Tab-separated table of C-alpha atoms and ligand atoms in Angstrom:
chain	number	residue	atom	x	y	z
A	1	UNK	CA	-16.392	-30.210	-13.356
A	2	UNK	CA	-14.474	-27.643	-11.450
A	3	UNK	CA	-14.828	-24.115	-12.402
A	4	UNK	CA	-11.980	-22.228	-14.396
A	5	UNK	CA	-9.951	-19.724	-12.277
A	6	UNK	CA	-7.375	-17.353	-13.911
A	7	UNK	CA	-4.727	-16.760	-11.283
A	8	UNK	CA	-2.160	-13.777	-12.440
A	9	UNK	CA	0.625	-15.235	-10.098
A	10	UNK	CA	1.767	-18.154	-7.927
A	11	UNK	CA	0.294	-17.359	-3.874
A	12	UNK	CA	1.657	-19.045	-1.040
A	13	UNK	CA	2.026	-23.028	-0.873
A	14	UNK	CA	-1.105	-23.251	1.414
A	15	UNK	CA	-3.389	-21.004	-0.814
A	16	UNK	CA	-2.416	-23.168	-3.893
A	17	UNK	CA	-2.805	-26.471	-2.654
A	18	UNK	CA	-6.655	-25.307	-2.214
A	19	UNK	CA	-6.704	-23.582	-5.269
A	20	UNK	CA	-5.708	-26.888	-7.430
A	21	UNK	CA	-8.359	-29.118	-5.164
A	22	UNK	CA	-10.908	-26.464	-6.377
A	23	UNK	CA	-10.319	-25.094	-9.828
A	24	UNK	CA	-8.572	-25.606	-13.110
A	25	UNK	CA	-6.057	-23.300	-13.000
A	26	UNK	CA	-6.624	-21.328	-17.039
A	27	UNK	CA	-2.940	-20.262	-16.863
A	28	UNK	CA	-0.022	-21.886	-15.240
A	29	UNK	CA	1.242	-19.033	-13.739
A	30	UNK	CA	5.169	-18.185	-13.372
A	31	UNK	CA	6.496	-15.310	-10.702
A	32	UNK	CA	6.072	-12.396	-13.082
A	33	UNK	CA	3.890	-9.734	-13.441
A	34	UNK	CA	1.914	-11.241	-16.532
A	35	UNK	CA	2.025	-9.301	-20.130
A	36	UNK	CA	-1.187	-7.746	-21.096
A	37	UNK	CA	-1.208	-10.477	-23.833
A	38	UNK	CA	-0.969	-13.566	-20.899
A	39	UNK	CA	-3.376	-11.611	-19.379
A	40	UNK	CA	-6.049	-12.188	-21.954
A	41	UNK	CA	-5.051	-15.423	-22.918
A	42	UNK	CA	-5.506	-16.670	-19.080
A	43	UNK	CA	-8.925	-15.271	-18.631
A	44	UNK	CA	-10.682	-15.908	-22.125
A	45	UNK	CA	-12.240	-19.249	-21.008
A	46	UNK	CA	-12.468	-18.180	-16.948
A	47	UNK	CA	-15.107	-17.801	-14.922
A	48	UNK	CA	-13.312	-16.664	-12.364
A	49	UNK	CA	-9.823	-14.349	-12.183
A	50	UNK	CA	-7.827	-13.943	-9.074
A	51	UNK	CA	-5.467	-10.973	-10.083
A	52	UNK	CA	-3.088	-8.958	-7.730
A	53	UNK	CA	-2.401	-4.499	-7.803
A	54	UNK	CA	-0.380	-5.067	-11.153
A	55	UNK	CA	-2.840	-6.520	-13.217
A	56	UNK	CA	-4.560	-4.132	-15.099
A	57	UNK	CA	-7.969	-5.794	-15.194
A	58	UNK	CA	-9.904	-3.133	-17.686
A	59	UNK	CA	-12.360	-3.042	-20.233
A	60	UNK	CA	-10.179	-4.708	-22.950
A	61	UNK	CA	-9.471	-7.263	-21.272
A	62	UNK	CA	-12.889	-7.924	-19.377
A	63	UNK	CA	-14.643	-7.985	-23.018
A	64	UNK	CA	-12.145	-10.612	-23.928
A	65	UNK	CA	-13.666	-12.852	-21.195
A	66	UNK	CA	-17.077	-14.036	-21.958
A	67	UNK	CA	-17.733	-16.090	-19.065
A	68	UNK	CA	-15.741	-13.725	-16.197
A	69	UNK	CA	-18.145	-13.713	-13.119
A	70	UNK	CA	-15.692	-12.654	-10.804
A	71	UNK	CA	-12.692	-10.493	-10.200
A	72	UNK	CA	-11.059	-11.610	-6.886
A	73	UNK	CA	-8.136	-8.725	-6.368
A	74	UNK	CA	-5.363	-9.821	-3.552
A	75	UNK	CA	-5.017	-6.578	-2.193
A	76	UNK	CA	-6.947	-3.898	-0.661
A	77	UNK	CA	-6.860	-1.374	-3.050
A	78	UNK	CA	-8.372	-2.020	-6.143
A	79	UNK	CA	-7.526	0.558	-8.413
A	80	UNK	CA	-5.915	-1.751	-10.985
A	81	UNK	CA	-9.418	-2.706	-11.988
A	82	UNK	CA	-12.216	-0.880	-14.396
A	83	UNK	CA	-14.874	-1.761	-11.440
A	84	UNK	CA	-17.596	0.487	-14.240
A	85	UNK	CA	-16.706	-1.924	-17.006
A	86	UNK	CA	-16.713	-4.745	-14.472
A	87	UNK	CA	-20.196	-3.702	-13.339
A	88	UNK	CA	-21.470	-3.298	-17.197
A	89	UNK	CA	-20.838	-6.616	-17.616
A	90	UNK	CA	-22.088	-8.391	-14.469
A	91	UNK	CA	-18.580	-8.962	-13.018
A	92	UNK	CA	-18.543	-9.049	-9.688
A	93	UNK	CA	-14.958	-7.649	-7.978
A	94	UNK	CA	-14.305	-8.172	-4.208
A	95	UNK	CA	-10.899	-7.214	-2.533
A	96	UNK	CA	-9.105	-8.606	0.712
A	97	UNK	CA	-9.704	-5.638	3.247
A	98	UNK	CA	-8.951	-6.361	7.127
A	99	UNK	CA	-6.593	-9.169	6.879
A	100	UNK	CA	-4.002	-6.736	5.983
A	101	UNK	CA	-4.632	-3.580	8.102
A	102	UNK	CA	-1.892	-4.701	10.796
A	103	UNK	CA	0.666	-6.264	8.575
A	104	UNK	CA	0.253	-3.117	6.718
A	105	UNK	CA	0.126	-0.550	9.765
A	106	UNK	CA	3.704	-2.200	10.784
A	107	UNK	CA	5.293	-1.315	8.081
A	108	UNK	CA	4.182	1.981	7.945
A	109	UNK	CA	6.017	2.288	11.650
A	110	UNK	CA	9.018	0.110	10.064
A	111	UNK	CA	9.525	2.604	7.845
A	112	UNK	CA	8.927	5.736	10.534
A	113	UNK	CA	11.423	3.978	13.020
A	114	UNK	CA	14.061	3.384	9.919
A	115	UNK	CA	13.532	7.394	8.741
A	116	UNK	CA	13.870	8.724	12.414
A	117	UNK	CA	17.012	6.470	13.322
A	118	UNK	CA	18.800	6.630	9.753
A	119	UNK	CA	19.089	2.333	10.591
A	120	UNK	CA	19.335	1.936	6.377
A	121	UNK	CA	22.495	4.025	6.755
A	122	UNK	CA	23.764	3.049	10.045
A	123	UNK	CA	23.267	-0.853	8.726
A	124	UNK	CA	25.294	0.392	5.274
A	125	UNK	CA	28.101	1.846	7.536
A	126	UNK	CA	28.636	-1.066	9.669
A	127	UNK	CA	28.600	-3.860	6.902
A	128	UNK	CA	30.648	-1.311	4.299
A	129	UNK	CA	33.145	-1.748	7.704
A	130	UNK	CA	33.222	2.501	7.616
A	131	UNK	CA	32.557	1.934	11.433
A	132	UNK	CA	35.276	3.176	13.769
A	133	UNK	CA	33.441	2.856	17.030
A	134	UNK	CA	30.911	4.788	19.083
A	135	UNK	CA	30.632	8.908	18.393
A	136	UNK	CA	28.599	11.456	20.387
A	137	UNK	CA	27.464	12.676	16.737
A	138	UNK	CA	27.502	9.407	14.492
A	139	UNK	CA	24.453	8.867	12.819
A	140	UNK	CA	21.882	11.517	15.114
A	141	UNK	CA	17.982	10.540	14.807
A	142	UNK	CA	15.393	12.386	15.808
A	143	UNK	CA	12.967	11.466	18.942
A	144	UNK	CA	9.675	10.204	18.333
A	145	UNK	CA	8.025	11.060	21.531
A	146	UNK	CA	6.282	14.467	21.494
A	147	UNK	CA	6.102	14.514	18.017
A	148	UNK	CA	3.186	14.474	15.836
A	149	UNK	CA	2.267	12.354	13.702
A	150	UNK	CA	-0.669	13.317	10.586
A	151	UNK	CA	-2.389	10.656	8.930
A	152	UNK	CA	-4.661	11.324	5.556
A	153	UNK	CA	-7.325	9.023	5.251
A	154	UNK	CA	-8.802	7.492	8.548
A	155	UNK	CA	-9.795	4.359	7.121
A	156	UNK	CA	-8.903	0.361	8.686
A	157	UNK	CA	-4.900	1.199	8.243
A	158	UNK	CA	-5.234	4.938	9.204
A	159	UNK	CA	-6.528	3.737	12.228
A	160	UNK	CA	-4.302	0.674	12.942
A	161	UNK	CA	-1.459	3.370	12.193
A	162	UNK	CA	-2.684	6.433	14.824
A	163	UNK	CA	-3.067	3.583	17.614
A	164	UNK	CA	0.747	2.525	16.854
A	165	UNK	CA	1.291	5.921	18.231
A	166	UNK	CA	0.259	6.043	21.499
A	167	UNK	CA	3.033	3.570	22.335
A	168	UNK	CA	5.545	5.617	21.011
A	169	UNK	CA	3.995	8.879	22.907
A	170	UNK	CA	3.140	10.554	19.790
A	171	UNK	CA	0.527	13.103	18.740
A	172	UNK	CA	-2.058	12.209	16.535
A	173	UNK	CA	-3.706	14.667	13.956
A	174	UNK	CA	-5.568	13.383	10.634
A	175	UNK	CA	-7.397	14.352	7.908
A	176	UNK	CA	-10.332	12.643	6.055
A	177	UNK	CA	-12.561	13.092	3.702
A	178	UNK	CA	-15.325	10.877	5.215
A	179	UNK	CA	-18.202	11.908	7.606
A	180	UNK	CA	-18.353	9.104	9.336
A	181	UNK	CA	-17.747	8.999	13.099
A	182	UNK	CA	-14.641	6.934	13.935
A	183	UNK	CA	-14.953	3.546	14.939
A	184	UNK	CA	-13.698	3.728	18.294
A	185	UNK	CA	-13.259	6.944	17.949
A	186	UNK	CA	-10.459	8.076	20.027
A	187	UNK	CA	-10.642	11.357	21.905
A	188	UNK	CA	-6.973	12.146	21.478
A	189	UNK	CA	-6.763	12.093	17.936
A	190	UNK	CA	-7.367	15.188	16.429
A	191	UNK	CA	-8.950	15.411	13.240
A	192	UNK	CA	-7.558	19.216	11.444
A	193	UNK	CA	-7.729	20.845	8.022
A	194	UNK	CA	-5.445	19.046	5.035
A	195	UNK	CA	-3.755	22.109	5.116
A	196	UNK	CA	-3.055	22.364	8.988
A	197	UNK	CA	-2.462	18.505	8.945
A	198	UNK	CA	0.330	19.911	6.152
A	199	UNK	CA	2.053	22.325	8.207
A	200	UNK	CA	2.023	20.778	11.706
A	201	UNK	CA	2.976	16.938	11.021
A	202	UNK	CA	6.025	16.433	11.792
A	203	UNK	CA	5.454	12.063	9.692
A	204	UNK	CA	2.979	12.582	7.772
A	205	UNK	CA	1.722	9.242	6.208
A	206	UNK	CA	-1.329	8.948	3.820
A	207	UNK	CA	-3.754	6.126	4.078
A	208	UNK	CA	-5.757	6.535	1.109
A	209	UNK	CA	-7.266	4.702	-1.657
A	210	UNK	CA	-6.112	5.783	-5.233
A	211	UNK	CA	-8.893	7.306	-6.825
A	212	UNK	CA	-8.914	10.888	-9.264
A	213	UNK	CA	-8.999	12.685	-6.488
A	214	UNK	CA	-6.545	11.928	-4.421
A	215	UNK	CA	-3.697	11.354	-7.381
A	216	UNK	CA	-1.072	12.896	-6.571
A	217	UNK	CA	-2.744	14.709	-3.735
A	218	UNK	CA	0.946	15.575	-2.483
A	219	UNK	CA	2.228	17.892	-5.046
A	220	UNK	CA	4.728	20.489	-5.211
A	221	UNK	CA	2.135	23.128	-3.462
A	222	UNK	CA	1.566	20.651	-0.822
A	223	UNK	CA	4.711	19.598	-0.257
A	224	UNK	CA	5.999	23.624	0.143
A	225	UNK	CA	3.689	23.886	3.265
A	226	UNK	CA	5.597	20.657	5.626
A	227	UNK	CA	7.781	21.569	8.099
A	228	UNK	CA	11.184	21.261	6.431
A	229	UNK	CA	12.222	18.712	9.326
A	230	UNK	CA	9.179	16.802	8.253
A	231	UNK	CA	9.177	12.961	6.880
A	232	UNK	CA	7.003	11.669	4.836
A	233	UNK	CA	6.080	7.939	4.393
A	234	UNK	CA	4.312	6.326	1.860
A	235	UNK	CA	2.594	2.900	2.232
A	236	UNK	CA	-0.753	3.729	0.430
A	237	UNK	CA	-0.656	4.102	-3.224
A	238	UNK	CA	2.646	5.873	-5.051
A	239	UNK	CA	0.676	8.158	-7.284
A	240	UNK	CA	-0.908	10.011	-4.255
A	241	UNK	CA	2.648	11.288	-4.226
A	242	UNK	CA	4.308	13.506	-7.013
A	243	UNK	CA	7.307	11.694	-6.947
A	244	UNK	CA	9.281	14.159	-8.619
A	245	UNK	CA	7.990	17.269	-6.688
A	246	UNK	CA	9.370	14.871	-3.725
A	247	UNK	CA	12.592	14.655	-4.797
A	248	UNK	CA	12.953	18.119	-5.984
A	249	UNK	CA	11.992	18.974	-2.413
A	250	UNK	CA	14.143	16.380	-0.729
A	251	UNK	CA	16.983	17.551	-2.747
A	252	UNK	CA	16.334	21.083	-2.059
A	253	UNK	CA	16.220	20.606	1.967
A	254	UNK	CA	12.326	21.408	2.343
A	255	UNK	CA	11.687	17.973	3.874
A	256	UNK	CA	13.695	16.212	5.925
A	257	UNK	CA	13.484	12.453	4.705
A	258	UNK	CA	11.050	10.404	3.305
A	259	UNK	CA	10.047	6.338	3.781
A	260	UNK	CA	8.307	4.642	0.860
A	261	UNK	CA	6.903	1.697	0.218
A	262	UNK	CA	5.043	2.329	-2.689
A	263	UNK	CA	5.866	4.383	-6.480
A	264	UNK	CA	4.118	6.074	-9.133
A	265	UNK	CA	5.588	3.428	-11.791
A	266	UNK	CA	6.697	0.672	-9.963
A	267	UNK	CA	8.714	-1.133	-10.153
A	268	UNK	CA	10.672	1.872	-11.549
A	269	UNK	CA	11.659	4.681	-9.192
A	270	UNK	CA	11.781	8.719	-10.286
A	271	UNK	CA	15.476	9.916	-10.943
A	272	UNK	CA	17.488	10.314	-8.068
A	273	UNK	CA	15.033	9.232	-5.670
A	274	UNK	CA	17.937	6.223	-5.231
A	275	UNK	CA	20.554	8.564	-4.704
A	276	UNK	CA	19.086	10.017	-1.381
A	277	UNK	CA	20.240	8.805	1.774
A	278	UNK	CA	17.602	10.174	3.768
A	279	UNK	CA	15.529	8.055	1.729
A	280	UNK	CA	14.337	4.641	2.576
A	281	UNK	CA	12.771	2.347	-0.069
A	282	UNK	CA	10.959	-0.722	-0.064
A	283	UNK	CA	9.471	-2.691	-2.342
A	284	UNK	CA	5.812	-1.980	-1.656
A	285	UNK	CA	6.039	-4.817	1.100
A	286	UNK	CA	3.140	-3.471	3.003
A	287	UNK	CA	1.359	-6.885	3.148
A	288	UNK	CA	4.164	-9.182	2.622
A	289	UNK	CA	3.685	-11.447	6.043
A	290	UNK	CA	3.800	-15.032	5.164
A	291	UNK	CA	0.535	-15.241	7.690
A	292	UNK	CA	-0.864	-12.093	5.515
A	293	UNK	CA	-0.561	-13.378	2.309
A	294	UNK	CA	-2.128	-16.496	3.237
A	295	UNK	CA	-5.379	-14.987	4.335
A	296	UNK	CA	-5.624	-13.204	1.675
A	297	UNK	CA	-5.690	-15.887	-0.805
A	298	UNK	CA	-7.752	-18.024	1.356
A	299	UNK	CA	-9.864	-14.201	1.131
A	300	UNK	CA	-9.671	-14.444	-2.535
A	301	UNK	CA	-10.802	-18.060	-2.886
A	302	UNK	CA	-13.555	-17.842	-0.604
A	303	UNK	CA	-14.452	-14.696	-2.776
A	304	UNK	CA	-14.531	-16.910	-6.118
A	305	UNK	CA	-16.759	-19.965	-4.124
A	306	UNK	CA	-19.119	-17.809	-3.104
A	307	UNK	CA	-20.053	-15.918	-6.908
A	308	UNK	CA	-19.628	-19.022	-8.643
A	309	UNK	CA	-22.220	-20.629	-5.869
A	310	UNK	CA	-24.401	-18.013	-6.499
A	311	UNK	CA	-24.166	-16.607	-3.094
A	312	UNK	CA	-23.271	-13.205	-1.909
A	313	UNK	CA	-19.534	-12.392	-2.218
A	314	UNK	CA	-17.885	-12.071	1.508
A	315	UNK	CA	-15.972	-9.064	-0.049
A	316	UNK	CA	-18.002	-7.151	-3.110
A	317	UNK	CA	-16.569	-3.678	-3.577
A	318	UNK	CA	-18.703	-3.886	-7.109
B	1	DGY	C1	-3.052	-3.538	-0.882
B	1	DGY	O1	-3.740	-4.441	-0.417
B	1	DGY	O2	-3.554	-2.586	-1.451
B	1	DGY	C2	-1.583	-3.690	-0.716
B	1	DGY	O3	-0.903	-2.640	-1.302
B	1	DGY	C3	-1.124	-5.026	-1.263
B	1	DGY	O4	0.102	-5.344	-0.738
């Protein structure tokens, strides 16, 4: 008898075709985030749940699952999920780190490159046919080289970001919370004060999980101390931004553009953060490689086998 998996949404063709040779699927799942009431419905009978970021896996719904054993969540961040409440009950969570740290580190730099060069608004100007020909002054960027780039949080992407930069003959400064040593540790990063990492960066791109702490850990008073030519990115987690201190200081000319990936609400956006041009916005797209997405499932279900085997999960965060 195989083993009952919720899965909150359809993966990629090669992660389902192992997913229906080893489970019964609870739910057949459509390409939308579920409601909270398909939610519970799809994991009552499961022993196992495969859920993705916008799943809200919490106590209500873990009590409505009697035989949950595991939590598998397709991302690296796991902040979607009550991992106390999972842990009361047994429930073992895991998460897909690694697998995503480059896909995820090149888009951070996809969005750097498209803030510095303006290339959403030069592609808009060209296909709107507003294009008249080459101009000494059409469309001015900003070099990269010699600049300085902060990163918050030091962790797998962190990392994967700062060593982006040395091709693109940029400083490094960061700022983390951790002790530990870095892993390699590189002499030419330098690690600074949040508040020096503030004022000097000139992108300044956090890497950090979601957690109390770090919610909206750029606010208004943070966001008054960046160089006014200063970008900010965001592939992390949207609520470690204030999105509407951003705006407010985007409107008023205290930063000079921002790249984001990632919202407070998503997938709504804060008023008038569409209206910016020196705005570029994705649609948290951090992991979105078709090679990416497949290890992470594969991740996921090798997660699932190993709890419901009674061995050690590959992946435990709880
Ligand atoms: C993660 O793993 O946290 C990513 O945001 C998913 O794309």
């Amino acid at each position: 008898m195989r083993p009952k998996l919720y899965l909150a949404r359809p993966f990629p063709d090669p992660v389902m075709a192992v997913i229906q040779e080893q489970f019964q699927l609870t739910v057949s799942p459509a390409d939308h985030p579920p409601s909270a009431a398909e939610i519970l419905a799809g994991v009552r009978d499961a022993q196992a749940a495969i859920c993705t970021l916008n799943e809200r896996m919490d106590a209500g719904v873990l009590s409505a699952a009697p035989a949950l054993r595991v939590i598998a969540n397709y991302a690296v961040g796991y902040n979607n999920i009550d991992v106390e409440a999972a842990k009361a009950r047994g429930i073992i969570v895991t998460n897909t780190p690694d697998v995503l740290t480059n896909a995820t580190a090149d888009l951070t730099w996809a969005l750097i490159l498209a803030v510095a060069r303006r290339v959403v608004e030069s592609d808009q100007l060209v296909r709107q046919h507003q294009w008249t020909g080459w101009s000494p002054t059409q469309m001015l960027g900003v070099d990269l080289a010699g600049k300085t780039l902060g990163i918050i949080g030091m962790g797998r992407i962190g990392q994967a970001v700062a060593r982006r930069a040395a091709g693109f003959e940029m400083n490094v400064l960061y700022w983390t919370r951790s002790e530990r040593p870095l892993q390699p540790a590189n002499p030419s990063w330098q690690r600074v004060s949040f508040e020096e990492l503030l004022r000097r960066s000139d992108f300044l791109s956090p890497h950090i999980p979601l957690a109390p702490d770090t919610h909206h850990l750029i606010n208004d008073a943070a966001l008054r101390l960046i160089k006014p030519t200063a970008f900010l990115i965001n592939a992390a987690r949207g609520p470690v931004v204030d999105e509407a201190a951003l705006v407010a200081a985007l409107r008023e000319g205290r930063l000079a553009g921002a790249g984001l990936d990632v919202y407070e609400k998503e997938p709504e956006l804060q008023l008038g953060l569409r209206e910016l041009p020196q705005v570029v916005l994705l649609p948290h797209l951090g992991s979105a490689t078709a090679e990416t997405r497949i290890r992470m499932g594969m991740m996921c279900v090798e997660n699932v086998l190993a709890v419901l085997e009674g061995k050690p999960a590959p992946n435990r965060v709880a």
